[in-house]
mmCIF file of C-alpha atoms in Angstrom:
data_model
loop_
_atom_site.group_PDB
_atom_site.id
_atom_site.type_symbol
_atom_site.label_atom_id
_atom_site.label_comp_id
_atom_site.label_asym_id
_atom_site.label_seq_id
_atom_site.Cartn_x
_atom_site.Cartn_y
_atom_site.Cartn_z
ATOM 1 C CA UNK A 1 147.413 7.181 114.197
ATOM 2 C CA UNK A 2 150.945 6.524 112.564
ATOM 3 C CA UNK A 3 153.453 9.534 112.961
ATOM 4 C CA UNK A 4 153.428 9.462 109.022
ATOM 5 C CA UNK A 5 150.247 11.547 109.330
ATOM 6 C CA UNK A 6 151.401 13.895 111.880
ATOM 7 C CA UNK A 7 152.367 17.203 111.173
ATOM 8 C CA UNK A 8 155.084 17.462 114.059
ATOM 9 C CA UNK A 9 158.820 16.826 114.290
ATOM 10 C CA UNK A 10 160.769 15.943 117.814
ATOM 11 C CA UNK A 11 162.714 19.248 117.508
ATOM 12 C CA UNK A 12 160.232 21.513 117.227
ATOM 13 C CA UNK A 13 162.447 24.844 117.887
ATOM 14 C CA UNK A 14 159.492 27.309 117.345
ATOM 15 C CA UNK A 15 161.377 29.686 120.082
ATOM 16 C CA UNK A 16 159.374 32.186 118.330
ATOM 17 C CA UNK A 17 156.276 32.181 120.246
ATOM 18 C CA UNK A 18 153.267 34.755 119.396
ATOM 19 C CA UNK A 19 153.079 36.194 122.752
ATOM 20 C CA UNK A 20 156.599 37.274 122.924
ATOM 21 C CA UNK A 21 157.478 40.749 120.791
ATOM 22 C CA UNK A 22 160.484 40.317 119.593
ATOM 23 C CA UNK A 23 163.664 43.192 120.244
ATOM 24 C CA UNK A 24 164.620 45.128 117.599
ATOM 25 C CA UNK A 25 168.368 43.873 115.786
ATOM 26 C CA UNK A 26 171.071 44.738 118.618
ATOM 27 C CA UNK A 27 168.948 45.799 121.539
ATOM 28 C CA UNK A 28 169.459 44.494 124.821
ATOM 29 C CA UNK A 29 166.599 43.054 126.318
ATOM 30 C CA UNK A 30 166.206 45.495 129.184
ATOM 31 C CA UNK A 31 163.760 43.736 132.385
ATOM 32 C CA UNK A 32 162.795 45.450 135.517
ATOM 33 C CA UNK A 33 163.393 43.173 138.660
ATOM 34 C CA UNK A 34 160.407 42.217 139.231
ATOM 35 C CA UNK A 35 160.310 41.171 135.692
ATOM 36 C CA UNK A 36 163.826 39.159 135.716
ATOM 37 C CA UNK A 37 162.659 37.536 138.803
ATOM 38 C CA UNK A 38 158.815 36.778 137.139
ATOM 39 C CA UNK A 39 160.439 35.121 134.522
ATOM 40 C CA UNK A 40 163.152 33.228 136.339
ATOM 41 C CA UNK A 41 160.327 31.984 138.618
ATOM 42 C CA UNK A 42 158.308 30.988 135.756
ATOM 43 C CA UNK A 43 161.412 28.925 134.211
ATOM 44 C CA UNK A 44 162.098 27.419 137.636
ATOM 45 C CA UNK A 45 158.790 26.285 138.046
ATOM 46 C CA UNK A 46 158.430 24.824 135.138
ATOM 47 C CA UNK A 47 161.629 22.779 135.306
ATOM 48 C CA UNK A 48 161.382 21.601 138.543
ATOM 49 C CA UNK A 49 157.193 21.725 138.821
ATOM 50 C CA UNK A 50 155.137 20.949 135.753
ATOM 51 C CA UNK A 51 157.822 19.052 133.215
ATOM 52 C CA UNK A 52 158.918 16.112 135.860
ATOM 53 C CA UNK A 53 154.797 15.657 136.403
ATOM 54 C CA UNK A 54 154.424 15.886 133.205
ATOM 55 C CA UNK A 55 156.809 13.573 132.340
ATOM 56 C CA UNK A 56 155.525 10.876 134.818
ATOM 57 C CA UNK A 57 152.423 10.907 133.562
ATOM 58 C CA UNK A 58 153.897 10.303 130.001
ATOM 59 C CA UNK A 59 155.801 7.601 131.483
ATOM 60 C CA UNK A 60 152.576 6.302 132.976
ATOM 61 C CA UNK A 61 151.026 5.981 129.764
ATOM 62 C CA UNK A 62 153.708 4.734 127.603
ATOM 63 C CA UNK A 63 153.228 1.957 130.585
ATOM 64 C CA UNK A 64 149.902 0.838 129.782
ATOM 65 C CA UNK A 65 150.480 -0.512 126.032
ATOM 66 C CA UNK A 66 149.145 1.067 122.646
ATOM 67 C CA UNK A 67 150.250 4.604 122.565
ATOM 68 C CA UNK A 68 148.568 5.688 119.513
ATOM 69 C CA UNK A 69 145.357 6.171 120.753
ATOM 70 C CA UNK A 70 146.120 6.877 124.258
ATOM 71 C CA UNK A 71 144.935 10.174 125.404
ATOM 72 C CA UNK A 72 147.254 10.581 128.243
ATOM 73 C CA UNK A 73 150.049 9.770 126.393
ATOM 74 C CA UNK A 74 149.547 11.734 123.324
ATOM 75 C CA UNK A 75 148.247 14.739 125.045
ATOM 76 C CA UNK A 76 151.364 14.421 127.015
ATOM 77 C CA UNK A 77 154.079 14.182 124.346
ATOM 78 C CA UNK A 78 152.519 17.550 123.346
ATOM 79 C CA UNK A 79 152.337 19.387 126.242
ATOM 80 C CA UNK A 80 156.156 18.221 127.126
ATOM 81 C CA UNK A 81 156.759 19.793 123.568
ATOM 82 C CA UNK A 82 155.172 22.901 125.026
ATOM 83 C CA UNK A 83 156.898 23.149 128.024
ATOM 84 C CA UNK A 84 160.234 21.933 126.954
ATOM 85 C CA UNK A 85 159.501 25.319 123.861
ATOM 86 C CA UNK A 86 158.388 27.661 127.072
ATOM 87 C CA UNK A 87 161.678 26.737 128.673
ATOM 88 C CA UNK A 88 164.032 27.337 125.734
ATOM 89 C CA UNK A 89 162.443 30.827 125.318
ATOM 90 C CA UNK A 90 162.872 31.928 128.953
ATOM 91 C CA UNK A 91 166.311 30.818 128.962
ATOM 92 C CA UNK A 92 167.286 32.887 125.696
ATOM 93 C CA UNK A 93 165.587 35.851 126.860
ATOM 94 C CA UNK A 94 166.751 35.270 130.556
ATOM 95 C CA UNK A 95 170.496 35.175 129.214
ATOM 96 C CA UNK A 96 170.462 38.329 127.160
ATOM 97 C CA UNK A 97 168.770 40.194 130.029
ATOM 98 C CA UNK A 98 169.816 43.361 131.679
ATOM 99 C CA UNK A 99 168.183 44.093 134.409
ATOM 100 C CA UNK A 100 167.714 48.608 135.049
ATOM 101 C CA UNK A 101 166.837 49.188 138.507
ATOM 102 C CA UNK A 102 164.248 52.009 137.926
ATOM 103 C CA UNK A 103 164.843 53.246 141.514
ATOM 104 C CA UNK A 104 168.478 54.034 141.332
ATOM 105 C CA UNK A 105 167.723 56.304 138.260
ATOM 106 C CA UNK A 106 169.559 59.794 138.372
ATOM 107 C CA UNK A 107 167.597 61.896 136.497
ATOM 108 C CA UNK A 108 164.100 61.735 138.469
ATOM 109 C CA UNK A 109 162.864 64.497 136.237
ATOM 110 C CA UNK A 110 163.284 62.958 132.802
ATOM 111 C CA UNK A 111 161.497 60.200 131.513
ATOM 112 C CA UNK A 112 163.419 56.801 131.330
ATOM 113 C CA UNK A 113 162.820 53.226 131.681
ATOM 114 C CA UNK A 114 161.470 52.231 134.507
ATOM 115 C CA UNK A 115 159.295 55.489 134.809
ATOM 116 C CA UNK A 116 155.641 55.807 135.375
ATOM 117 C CA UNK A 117 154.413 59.026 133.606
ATOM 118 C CA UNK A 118 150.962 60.883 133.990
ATOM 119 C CA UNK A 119 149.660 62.281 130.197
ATOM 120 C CA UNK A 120 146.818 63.626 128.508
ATOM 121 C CA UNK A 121 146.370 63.656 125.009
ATOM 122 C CA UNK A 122 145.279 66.210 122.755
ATOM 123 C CA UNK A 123 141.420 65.361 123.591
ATOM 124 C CA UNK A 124 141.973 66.109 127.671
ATOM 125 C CA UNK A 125 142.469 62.392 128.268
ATOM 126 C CA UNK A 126 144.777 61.398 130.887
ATOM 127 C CA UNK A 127 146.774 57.897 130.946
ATOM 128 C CA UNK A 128 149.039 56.772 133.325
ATOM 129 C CA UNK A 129 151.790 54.393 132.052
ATOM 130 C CA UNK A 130 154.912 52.805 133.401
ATOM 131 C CA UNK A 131 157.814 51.999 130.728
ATOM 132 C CA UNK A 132 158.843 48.219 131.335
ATOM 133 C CA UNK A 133 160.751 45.919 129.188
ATOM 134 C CA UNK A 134 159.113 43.758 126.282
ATOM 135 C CA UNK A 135 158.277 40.667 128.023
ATOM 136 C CA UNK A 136 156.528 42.495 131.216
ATOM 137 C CA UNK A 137 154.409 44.710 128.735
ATOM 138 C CA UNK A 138 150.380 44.785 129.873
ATOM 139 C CA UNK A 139 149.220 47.264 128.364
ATOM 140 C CA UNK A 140 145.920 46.874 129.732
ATOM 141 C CA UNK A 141 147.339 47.281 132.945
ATOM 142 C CA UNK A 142 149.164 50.238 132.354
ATOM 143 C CA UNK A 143 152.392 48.363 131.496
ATOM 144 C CA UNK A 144 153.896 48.998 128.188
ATOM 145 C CA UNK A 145 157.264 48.479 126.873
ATOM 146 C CA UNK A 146 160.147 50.730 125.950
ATOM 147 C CA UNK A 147 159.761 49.807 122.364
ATOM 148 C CA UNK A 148 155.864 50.810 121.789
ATOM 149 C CA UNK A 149 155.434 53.936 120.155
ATOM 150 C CA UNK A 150 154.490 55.826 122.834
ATOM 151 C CA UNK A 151 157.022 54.894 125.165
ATOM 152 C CA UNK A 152 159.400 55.817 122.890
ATOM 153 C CA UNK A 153 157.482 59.546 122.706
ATOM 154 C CA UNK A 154 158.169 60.175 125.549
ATOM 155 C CA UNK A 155 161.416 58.886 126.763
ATOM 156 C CA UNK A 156 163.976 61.627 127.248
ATOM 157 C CA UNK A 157 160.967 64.144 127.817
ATOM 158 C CA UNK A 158 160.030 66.080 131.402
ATOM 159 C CA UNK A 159 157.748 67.034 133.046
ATOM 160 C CA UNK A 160 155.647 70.135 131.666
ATOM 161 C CA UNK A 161 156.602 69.160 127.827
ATOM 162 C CA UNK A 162 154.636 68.338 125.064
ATOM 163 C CA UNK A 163 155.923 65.212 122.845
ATOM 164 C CA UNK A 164 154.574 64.457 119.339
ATOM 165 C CA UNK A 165 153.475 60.639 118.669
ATOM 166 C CA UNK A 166 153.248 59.472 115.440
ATOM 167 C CA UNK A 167 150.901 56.762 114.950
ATOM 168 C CA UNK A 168 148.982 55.654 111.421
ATOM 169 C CA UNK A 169 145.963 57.264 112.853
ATOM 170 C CA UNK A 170 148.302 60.226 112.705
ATOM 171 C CA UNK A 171 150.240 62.734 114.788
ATOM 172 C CA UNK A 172 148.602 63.384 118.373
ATOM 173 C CA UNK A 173 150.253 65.966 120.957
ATOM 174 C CA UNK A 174 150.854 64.301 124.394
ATOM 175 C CA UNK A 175 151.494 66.965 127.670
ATOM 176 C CA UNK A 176 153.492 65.114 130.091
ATOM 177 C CA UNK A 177 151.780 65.869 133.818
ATOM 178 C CA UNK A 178 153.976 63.842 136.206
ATOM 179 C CA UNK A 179 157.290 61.446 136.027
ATOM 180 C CA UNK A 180 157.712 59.124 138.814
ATOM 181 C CA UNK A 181 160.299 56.667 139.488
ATOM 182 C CA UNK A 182 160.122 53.794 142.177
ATOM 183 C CA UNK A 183 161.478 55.064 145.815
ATOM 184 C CA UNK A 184 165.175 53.735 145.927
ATOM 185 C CA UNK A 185 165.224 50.553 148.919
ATOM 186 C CA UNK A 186 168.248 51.334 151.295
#
């Protein structure tokens, strides 16, 4: 197929991707460790893993003649563009970093970042979360990042205290049962 028919351009800079929430004007992109480290891995791999195989295999193809309607190399080119996107991302968000060390925290008894914290809503429920930064979020897994709504409830809060949380289903009442922070490593 001729490029003329292609919706793509070589410098695609869509650094933008849908699975990363983006920080709120003049944050700081706060990470646990084991988040920096996740993501440094990731960008590592990728670099020195997946994008030179990757690239061989484009090279490969581009070998073997007609590249418009070879798979290998098309699929290629595209993937490289994903990877090459991937890599630009991690890098950004890797160099405006700052890493909080949840286990050196001071105040054990108020909730920060870094803090897993026992609830129960209004209805008896009881969650268990642990404030993280925006690219480690699960929230599934109990993860969720200092930005959400909730997190932001009940930072600054302690144990024993109720916190309001505003959401569009309206205002719930959450009782704080336990803070805990990470044991600090000697």
């Amino acid at each position: 197929m001729n490029k003329a028919f292609v919706k793509e351009s070589d410098n695609d800079d869509d650094d933008d991707l849908p699975e990363a929430q983006a920080l709120p004007k003049g944050t700081r992109n706060y990470m646990t460790p084991e988040g920096y480290h996740r993501l440094r891995d990731e960008l590592a791999h990728l670099m020195n893993v997946e994008r030179p195989s990757v690239v061989q295999i484009v090279s490969w193809a581009a070998s073997n003649g007609d590249r418009s309607e070879n798979g290998d190399y098309l699929y290629g080119k595209k993937r490289l563009r994903e990877i090459d996107r991937r890599m630009r991302f991690l890098t950004k968000r890797l160099d405006v970093a700052e890493v909080v060390d949840a286990a050196s925290q001071p105040n054990r008894d108020q909730v920060f970042f870094g803090a897993t914290v026992h609830y129960s809503d209004q209805d008896g429920e009881e969650y268990t979360v642990t404030i993280v930064g925006v690219d480690e979020a699960e929230p599934l897994a109990g993860k969720i990042s200092w930005i959400s709504p909730v997190a932001r409830a009940l930072t600054k809060a302690r144990e024993g205290e109720t916190v309001v949380l505003r959401t569009p289903g309206g205002v719930q009442e959450l009782d704080i049962l336990e803070v805990r922070y990470p044991e600090p490593k000697d």
